[in-house]
XYZ file of C-alpha atoms in Angstrom:
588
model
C -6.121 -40.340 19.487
C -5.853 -37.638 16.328
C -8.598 -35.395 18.890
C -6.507 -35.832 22.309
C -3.277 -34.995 20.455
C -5.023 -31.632 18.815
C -5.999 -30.720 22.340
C -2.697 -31.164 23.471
C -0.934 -29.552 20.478
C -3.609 -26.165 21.263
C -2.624 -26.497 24.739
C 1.427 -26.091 23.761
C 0.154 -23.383 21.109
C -1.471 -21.079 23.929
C 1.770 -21.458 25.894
C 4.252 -20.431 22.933
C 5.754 -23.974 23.577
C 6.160 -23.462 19.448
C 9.307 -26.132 19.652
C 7.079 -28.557 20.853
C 4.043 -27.862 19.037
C 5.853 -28.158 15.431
C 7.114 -31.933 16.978
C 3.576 -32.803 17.668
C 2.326 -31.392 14.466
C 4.134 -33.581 12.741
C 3.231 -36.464 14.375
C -0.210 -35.601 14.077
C 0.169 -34.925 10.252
C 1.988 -38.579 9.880
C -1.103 -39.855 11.724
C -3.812 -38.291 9.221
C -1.783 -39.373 6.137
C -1.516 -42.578 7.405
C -5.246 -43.215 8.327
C -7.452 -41.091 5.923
C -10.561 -42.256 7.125
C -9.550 -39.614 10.463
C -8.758 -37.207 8.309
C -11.703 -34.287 8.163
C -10.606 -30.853 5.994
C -11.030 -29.068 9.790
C -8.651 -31.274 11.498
C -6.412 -30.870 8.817
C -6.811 -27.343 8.658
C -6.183 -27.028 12.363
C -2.832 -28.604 12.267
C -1.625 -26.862 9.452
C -2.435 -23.720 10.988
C -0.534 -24.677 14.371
C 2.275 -25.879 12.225
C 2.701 -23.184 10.239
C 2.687 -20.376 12.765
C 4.833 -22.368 15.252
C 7.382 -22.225 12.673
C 7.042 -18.855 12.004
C 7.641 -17.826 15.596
C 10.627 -19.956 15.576
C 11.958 -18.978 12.341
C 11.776 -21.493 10.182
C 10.756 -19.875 7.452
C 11.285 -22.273 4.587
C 8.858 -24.863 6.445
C 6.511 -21.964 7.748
C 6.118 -21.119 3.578
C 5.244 -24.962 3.072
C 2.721 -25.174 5.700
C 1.175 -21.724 4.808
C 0.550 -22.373 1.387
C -0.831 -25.816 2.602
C -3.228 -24.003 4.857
C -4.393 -21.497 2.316
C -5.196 -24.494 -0.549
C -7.582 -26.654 2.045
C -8.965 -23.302 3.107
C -9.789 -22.887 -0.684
C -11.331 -26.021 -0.381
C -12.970 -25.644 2.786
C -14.652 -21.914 1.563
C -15.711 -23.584 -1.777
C -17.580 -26.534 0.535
C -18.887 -23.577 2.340
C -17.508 -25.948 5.630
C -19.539 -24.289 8.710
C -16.578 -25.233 10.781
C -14.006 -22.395 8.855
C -15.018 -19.366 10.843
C -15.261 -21.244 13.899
C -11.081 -22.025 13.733
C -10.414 -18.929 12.024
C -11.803 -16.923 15.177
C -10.481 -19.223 17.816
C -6.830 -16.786 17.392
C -6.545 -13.312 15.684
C -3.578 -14.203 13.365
C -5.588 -17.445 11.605
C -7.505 -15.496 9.266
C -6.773 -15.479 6.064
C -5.389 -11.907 5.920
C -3.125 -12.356 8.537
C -2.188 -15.834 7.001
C -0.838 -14.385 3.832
C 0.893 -11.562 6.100
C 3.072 -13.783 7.787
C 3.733 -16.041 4.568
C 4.556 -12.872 3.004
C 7.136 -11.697 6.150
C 8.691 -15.449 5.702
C 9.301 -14.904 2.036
C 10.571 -11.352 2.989
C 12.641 -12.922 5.780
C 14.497 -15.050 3.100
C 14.837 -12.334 0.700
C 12.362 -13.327 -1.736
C 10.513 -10.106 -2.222
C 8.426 -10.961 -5.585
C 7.056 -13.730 -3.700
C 6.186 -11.804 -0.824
C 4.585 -9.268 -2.975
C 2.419 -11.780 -5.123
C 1.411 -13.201 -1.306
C 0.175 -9.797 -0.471
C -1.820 -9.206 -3.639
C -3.336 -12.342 -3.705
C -5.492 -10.839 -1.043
C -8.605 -8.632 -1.686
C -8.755 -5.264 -1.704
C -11.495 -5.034 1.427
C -9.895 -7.918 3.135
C -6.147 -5.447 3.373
C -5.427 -4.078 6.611
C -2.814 -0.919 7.323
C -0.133 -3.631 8.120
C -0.674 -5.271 4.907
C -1.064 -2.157 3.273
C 2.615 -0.919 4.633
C 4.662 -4.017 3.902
C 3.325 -4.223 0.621
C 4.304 -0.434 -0.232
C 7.497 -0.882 1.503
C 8.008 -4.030 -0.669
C 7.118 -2.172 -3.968
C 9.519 0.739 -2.731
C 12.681 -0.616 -1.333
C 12.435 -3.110 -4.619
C 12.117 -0.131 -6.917
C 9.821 -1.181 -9.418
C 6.413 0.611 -9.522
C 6.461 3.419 -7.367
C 3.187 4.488 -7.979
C 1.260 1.374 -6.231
C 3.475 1.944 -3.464
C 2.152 5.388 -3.159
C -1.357 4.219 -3.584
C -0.889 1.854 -0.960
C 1.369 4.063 1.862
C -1.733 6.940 1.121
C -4.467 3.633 2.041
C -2.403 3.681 5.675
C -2.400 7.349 5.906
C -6.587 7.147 5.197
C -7.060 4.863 8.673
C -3.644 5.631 10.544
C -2.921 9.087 9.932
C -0.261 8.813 12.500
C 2.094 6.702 10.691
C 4.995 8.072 10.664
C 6.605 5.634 8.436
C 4.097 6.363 5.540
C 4.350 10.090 5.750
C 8.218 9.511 5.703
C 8.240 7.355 2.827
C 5.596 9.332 0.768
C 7.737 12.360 0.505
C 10.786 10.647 -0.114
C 8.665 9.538 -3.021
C 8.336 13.044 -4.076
C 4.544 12.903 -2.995
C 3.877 16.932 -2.611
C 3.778 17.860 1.307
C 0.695 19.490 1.144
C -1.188 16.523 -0.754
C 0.418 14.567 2.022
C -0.742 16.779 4.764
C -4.174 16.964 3.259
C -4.474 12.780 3.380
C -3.596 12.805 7.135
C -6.129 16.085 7.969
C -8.663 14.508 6.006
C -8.434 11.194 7.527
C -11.228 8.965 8.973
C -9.795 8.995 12.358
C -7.624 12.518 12.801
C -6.566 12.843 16.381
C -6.781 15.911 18.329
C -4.415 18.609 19.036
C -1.687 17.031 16.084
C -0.815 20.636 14.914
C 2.965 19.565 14.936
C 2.308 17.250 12.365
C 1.794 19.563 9.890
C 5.263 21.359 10.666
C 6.649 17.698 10.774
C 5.460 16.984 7.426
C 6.545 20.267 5.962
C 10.229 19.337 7.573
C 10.553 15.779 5.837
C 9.240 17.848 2.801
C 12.177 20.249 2.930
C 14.816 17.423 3.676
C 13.710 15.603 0.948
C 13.637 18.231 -1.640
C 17.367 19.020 -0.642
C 16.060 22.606 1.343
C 18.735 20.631 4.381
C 19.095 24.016 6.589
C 15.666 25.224 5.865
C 14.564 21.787 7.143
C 16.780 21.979 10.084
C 15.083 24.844 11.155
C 11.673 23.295 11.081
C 12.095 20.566 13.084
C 13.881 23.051 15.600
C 10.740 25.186 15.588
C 9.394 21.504 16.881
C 12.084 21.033 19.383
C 11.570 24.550 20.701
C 7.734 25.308 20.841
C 6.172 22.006 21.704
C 6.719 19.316 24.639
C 8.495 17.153 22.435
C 11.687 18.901 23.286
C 15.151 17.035 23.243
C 13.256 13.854 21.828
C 15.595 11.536 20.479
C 13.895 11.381 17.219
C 14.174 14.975 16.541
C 17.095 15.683 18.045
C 18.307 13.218 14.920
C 16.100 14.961 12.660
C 17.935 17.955 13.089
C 21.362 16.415 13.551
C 20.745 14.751 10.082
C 19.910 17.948 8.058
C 22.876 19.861 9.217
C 25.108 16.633 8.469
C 23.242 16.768 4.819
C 23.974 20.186 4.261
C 27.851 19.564 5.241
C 27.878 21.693 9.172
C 29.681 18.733 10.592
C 30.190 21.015 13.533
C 26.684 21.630 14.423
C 25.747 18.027 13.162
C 28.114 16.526 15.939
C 26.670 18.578 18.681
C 23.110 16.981 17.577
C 24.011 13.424 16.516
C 26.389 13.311 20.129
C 22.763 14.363 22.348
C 20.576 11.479 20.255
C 23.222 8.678 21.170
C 23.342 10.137 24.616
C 19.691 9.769 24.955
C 19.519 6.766 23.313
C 22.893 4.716 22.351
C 21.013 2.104 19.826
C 20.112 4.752 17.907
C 21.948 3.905 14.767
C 19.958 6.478 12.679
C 22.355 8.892 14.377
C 24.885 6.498 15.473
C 25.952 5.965 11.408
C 26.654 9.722 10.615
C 28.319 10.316 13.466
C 30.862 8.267 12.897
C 31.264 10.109 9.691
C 30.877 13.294 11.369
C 33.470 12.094 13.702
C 36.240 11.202 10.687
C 35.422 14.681 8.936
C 36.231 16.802 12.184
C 39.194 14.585 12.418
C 37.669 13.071 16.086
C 39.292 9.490 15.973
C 39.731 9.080 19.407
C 35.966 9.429 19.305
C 35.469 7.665 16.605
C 37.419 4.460 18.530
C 35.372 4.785 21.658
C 32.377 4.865 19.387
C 33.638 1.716 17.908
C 34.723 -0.211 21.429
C 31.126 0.777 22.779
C 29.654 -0.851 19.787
C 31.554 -3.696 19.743
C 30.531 -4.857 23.597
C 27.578 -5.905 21.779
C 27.709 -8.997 20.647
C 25.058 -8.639 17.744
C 26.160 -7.478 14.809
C 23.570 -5.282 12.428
C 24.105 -3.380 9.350
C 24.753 -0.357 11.824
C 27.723 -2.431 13.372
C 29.202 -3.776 10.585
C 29.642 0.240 8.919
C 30.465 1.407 12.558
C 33.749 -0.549 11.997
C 34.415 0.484 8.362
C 34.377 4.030 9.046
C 36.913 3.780 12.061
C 38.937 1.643 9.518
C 38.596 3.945 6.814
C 39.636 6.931 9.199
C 42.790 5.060 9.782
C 43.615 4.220 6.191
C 43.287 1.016 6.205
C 40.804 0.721 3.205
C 40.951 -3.050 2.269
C 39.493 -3.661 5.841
C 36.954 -0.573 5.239
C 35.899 -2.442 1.991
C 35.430 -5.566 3.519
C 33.139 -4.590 6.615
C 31.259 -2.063 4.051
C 30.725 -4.778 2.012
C 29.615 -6.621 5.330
C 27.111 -4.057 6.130
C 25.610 -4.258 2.355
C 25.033 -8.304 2.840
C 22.736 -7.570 6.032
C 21.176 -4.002 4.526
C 21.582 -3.251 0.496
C 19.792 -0.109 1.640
C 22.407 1.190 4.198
C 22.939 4.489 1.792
C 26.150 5.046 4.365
C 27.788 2.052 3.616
C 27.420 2.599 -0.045
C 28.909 6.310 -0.061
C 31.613 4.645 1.643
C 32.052 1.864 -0.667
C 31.981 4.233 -3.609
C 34.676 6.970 -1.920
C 37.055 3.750 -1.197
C 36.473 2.647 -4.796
C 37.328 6.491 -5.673
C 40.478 6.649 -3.377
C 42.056 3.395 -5.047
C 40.746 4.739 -8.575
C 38.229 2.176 -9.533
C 36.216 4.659 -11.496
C 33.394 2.227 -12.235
C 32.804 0.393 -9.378
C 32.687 3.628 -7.795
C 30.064 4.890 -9.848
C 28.312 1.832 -9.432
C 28.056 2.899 -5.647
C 27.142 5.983 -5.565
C 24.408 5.299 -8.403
C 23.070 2.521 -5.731
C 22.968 5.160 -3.070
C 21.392 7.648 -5.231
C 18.392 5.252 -6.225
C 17.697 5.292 -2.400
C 18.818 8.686 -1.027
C 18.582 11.066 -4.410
C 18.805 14.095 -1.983
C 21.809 13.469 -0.628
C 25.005 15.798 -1.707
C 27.729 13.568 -1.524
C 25.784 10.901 -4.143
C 26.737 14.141 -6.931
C 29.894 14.988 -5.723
C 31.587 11.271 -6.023
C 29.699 10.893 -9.873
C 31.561 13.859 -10.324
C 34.659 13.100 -9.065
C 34.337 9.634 -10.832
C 33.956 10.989 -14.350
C 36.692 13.547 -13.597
C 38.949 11.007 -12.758
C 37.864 9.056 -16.034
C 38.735 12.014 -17.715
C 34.749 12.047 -18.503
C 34.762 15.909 -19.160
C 31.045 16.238 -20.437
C 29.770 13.434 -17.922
C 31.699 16.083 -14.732
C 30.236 19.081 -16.772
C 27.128 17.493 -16.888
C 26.985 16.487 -12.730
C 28.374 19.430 -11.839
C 25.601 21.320 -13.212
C 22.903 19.541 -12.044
C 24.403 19.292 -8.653
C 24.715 23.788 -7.947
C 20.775 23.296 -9.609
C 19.634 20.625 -7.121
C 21.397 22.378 -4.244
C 21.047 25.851 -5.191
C 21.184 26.782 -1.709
C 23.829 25.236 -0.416
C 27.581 26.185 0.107
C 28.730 23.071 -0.905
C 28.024 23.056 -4.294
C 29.137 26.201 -4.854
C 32.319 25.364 -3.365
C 33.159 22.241 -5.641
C 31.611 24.206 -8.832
C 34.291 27.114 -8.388
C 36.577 24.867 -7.747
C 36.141 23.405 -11.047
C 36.057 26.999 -12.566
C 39.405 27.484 -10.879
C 41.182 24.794 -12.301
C 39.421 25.450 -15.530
C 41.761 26.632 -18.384
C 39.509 29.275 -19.713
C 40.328 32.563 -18.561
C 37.022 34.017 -17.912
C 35.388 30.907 -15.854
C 38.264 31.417 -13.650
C 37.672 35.512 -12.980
C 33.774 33.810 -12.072
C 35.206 31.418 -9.334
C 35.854 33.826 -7.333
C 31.965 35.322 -7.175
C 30.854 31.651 -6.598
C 32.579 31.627 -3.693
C 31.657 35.077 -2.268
C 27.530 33.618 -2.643
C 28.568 30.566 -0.894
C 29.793 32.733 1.943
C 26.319 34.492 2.152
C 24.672 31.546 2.638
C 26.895 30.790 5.163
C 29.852 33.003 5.991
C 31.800 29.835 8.233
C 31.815 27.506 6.367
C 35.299 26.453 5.962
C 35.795 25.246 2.658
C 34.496 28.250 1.163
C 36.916 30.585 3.135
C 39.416 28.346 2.435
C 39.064 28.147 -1.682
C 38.047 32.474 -1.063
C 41.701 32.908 0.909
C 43.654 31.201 -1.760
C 41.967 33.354 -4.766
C 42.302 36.360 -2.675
C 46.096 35.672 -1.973
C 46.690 34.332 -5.860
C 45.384 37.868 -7.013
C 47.655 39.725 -4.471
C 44.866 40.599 -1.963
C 47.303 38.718 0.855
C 46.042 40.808 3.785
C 42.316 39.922 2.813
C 43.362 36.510 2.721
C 44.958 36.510 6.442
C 41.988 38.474 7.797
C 39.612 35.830 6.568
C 41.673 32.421 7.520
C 42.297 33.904 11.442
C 38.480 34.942 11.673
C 37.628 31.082 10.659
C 40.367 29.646 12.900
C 38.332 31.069 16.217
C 35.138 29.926 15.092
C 36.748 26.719 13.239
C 40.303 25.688 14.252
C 41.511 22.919 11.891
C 44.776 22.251 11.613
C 44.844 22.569 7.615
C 43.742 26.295 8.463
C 46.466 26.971 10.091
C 48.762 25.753 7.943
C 47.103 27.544 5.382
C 48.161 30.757 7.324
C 51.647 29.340 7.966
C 52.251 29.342 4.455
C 50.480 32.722 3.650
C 52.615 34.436 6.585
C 55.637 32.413 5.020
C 55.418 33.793 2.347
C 55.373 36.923 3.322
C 58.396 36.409 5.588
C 56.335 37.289 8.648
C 58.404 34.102 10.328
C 57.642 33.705 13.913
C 53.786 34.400 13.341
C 54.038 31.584 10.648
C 56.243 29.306 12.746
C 53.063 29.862 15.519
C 50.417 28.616 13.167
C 52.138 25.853 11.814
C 53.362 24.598 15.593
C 49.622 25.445 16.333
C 48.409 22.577 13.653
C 50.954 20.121 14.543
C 49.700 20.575 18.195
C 46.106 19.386 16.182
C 47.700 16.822 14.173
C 51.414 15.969 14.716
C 51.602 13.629 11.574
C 50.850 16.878 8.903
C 53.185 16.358 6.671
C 52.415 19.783 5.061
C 52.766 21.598 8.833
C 55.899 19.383 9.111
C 57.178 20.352 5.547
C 56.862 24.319 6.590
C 58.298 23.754 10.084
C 61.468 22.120 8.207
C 61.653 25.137 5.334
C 61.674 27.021 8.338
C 64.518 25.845 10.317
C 66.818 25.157 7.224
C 66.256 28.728 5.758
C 67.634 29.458 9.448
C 65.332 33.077 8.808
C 67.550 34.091 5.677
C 66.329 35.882 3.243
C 66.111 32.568 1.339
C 63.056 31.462 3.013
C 60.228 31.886 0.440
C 62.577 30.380 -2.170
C 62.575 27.195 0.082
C 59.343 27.478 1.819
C 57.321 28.796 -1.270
C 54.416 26.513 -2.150
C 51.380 27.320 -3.835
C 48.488 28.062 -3.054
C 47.404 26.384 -5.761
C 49.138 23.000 -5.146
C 46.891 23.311 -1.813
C 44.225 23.729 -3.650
C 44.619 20.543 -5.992
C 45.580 18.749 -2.815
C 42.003 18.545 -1.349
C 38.472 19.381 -3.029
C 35.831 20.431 -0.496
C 39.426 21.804 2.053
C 38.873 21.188 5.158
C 36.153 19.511 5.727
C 35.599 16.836 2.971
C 39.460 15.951 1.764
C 39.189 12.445 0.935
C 38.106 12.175 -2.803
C 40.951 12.977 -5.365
C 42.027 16.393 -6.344
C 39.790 17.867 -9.562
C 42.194 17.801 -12.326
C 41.262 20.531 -14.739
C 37.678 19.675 -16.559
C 37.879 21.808 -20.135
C 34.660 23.463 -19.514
C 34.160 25.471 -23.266
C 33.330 23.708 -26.098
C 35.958 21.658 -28.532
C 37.502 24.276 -31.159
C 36.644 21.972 -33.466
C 33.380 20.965 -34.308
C 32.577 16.561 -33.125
C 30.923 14.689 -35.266
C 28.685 13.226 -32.087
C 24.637 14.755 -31.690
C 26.009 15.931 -28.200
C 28.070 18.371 -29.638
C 25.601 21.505 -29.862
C 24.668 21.119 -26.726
C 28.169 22.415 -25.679
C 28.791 25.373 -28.288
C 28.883 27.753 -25.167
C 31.026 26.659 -21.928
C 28.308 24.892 -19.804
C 29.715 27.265 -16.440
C 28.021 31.200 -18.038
C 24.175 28.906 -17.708
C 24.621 28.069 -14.642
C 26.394 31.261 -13.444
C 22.982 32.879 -14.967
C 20.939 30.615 -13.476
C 22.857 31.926 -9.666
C 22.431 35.031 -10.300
C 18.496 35.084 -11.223
């Protein structure tokens, strides 16, 4: 009986009838418990096998573990016996050796969130007896649980050394900070190199730059691929590229990208996730709700899905719901670095300083190169009235991202609302290097308008805001000029900007607010009196103006040292305002 219902039960396996084969499994293993004297170690191991694997393939993982560890202690047994009939069953399928045996136990412990286990599974094997699979998961394991980063290097560079087309380990050894050359070098010098893989090299040195916060320069790498090989418009790349320029903050040019990758491929929730983002910064939210209704036709709900929705909710203001589907999105990923920026700037907006913090430290353990990780710290300690925690992040955010205008941007505007007089005369060169890197980029002509027009350069300041408005028209920059041209009582031109952002965004309230000065000054000379309103105000209204205006305004950070001397170690380091090293530092 036991041999005509193992037949049968190999007959249901080679048909991926698992359902059935895990029923008749069982009955089986009933039958050998029951009547010992049937029960050989190779029968035994045979059933356990077909057991085990049936209910991996159907997903039940806690009874795939059982039957796995089973198999593994009779194979024990059967290796010590030196039983002639183990190789014979363990080459009847692929996936019954032993290797791939403590793979899948290893996937079932992963599947349930039980990492360490799935780790020890893994190392339990030899050395010789690892293949590039095992090799992967156990690296990715050792990674994403951030403990010792240097096995999982040693074990992503063992995949490189027999697949030196894995993508995934190139990836994840320079996020590691593995140099790219070394990296290069372990996928040139592999045993099997490919031919004609010269793009690799540039691909590499792309992933290098993103990851060492170089976002244009790395933009511009993986165009070089999009432009001078046959891998042009590939959805991959086309996200590549749409991601830098989202990192670096050119949510302009980042739209444009991230728009072609979901056209070419609308499950592509690497570029599916910042563009909704994109699409709340550039104030697209009829966009943003198509993006959502598309998403929402499908009725299986990822990580991807689940921050889809928070971001439209967020866009709206309705934060509570944003939290909750964030939160969502955490429960099925804790590695979605979106949904924990998002979490943290909700946590920011509601002032919840140190759950916020808790956030963005979570998304800077997995995505250390990303801007906005420094930028809510800083606003967190700011708003915790922190001043040598925001000194401190400040700093090390204009020295991590040296070359980028967003730094710049948020460190002037810290020297602007500084009260000492001479970090506030430096703001104003800050600016004018973030407009070298990039002369459009809106914040910066924003924060460089209102210092122009607060030192009486007024004309400067119009020139600048109308050349951004052609290249860039956002309703805050006209209103900007509505209140410039206010101001200076040119009237109808300022009534035409500020009808020109309400045409953008009817609800304004600071459009609306000039529109009403407006019409009750009825063009008297009383105007400014009514209509006057700071440039500064503006300023405190919004950080990163236009572009990023959903964090709290910086209150004023004391950036020079206490006049009198703290009793605390720390207080040396401070003797000299922390803003003149870093200004040196910009201007080596």
């Amino acid at each position: 009986m036991e041999t005509v219902l193992l037949t049968n039960i190999k007959k249901l396996y080679e048909n991926e009838l698992y359902a059935s084969v895990i029923t008749a499994s069982s009955l089986l293993n009933t039958l050998l418990q029951n009547e010992r004297s049937l029960a050989t170690p190779e029968i035994e191991y045979n059933v356990l096998l077909f057991h085990a694997n049936s209910c991996y393939q159907e997903k039940q993982y806690r009874m795939a573990i059982k039957q796995f560890n089973a198999a593994l202690l009779m194979r024990k047994f059967m290796s010590r016996y030196k039983n002639s009939h183990l190789n014979t069953i363990e080459s009847t399928y692929e996936h019954f050796g032993e290797t791939e045996t403590h793979y899948r136990l290893a996937m079932c412990h992963k599947h349930l969130g039980e990492n360490a286990q799935a780790i020890s599974a893994l190392q339990a094997l030899p050395q010789k007896s690892r293949t590039p699979k095992v090799h992967l998961l156990l690296a990715k394991l050792i990674h994403h649980g951030g403990s010792n980063s240097s096995e999982a290097i040693l074990n992503y560079k063992e995949v490189l050394r027999e697949c030196p087309m894995a993508l995934e380990a190139i990836d994840a050894l320079l996020e590691l900070g593995v140099d790219g050359i070394e990296v290069n070098s372990l996928v040139m010098n592999a045993s099997t190199v490919p031919k004609n893989i010269e793009w690799l090299s540039t691909w590499i040195k792309g992933h290098a730059q993103l990851y060492s916060r170089k976002h244009m320069e790395a933009s511009k790498t993986f165009q070089s691929i999009n432009d001078k090989t046959k891998f042009h418009q590939n959805e991959n790349l086309i996200t590549l590229i749409g991601k830098c320029f989202y990192y670096y903050g050119n949510s302009t040019q980042a739209q444009h990208y991230l728009e072609t990758a979901v056209m070419l491929n609308p499950y592509n929730w690497e570029a599916i996730m910042p563009l909704a983002v994109v699409f709340e910064y550039n104030q697209k939210l009829q966009e943003l709700e198509k993006l959502t209704a598309q998403l929402t036709n499908i009725h299986e709900f990822t990580s991807g899905h689940w921050f889809v929705l928070a971001q439209s909710f967020y866009a709206n203001g309705k934060l509570d719901k944003a939290a909750s589907f964030a939160n969502k999105a955490l429960s099925v990923n804790p590695r979605n670095v979106e949904a924990q920026l998002l979490r943290g700037k909700i946590c920011l907006q509601i002032r919840r300083h140190k759950d916020a913090i808790y956030f963005f430290r979570s998304a800077q353990c997995i995505a250390n190169y990303r801007f906005e990780v420094y930028k809510g710290l800083f606003h967190c300690y700011v708003g915790m009235k922190r001043a040598k925690e925001a000194q401190t992040m400040c700093a090390l955010t204009v020295r991590y991202f040296r070359e980028s205008p967003r730094s710049l941007v948020m460190f002037a505007r810290t020297l602007v609302n500084s009260s000492h007089p001479n970090a506030k005369k430096s703001a104003k060169k800050v600016v004018a290097k973030a407009l070298e890197i990039d002369e459009h980029y809106a914040p910066a002509v924003a924060l460089m308008a209102e210092l122009c027009h607060s030192e009486g350069e007024t004309q400067q300041a119009i020139g600048l805001l109308k050349k951004q408005v052609i290249i860039y028209p956002h309703y805050k920059l006209f209103t900007m000029l509505g209140d410039i041209l206010a101001q200076e009582k040119d009237l109808n031109a300022a009534l035409e900007y500020y009808t020109t952002a309400l045409s953008n965004e009817p609800t304004y309230q600071r459009a609306l607010d000039g529109v009403n000065a407006l019409g009750k000054a009825q063009w008297s000379s009383n105007t400014k009196n009514e209509q006057d309103t700071s440039m500064t105000s503006s300023a405190n209204q919004d950080d990163e103006w236009p572009i990023e205006c959903d964090e709290p305004s910086v209150e004023a950070v004391e950036l020079s040292s206490p006049a009198v001397q703290n009793d605390d170690d720390e207080s040396d380091t401070f003797s000299d305002p922390f803003w003149q090293d870093v200004n040196a530092e910009l201007t080596n």
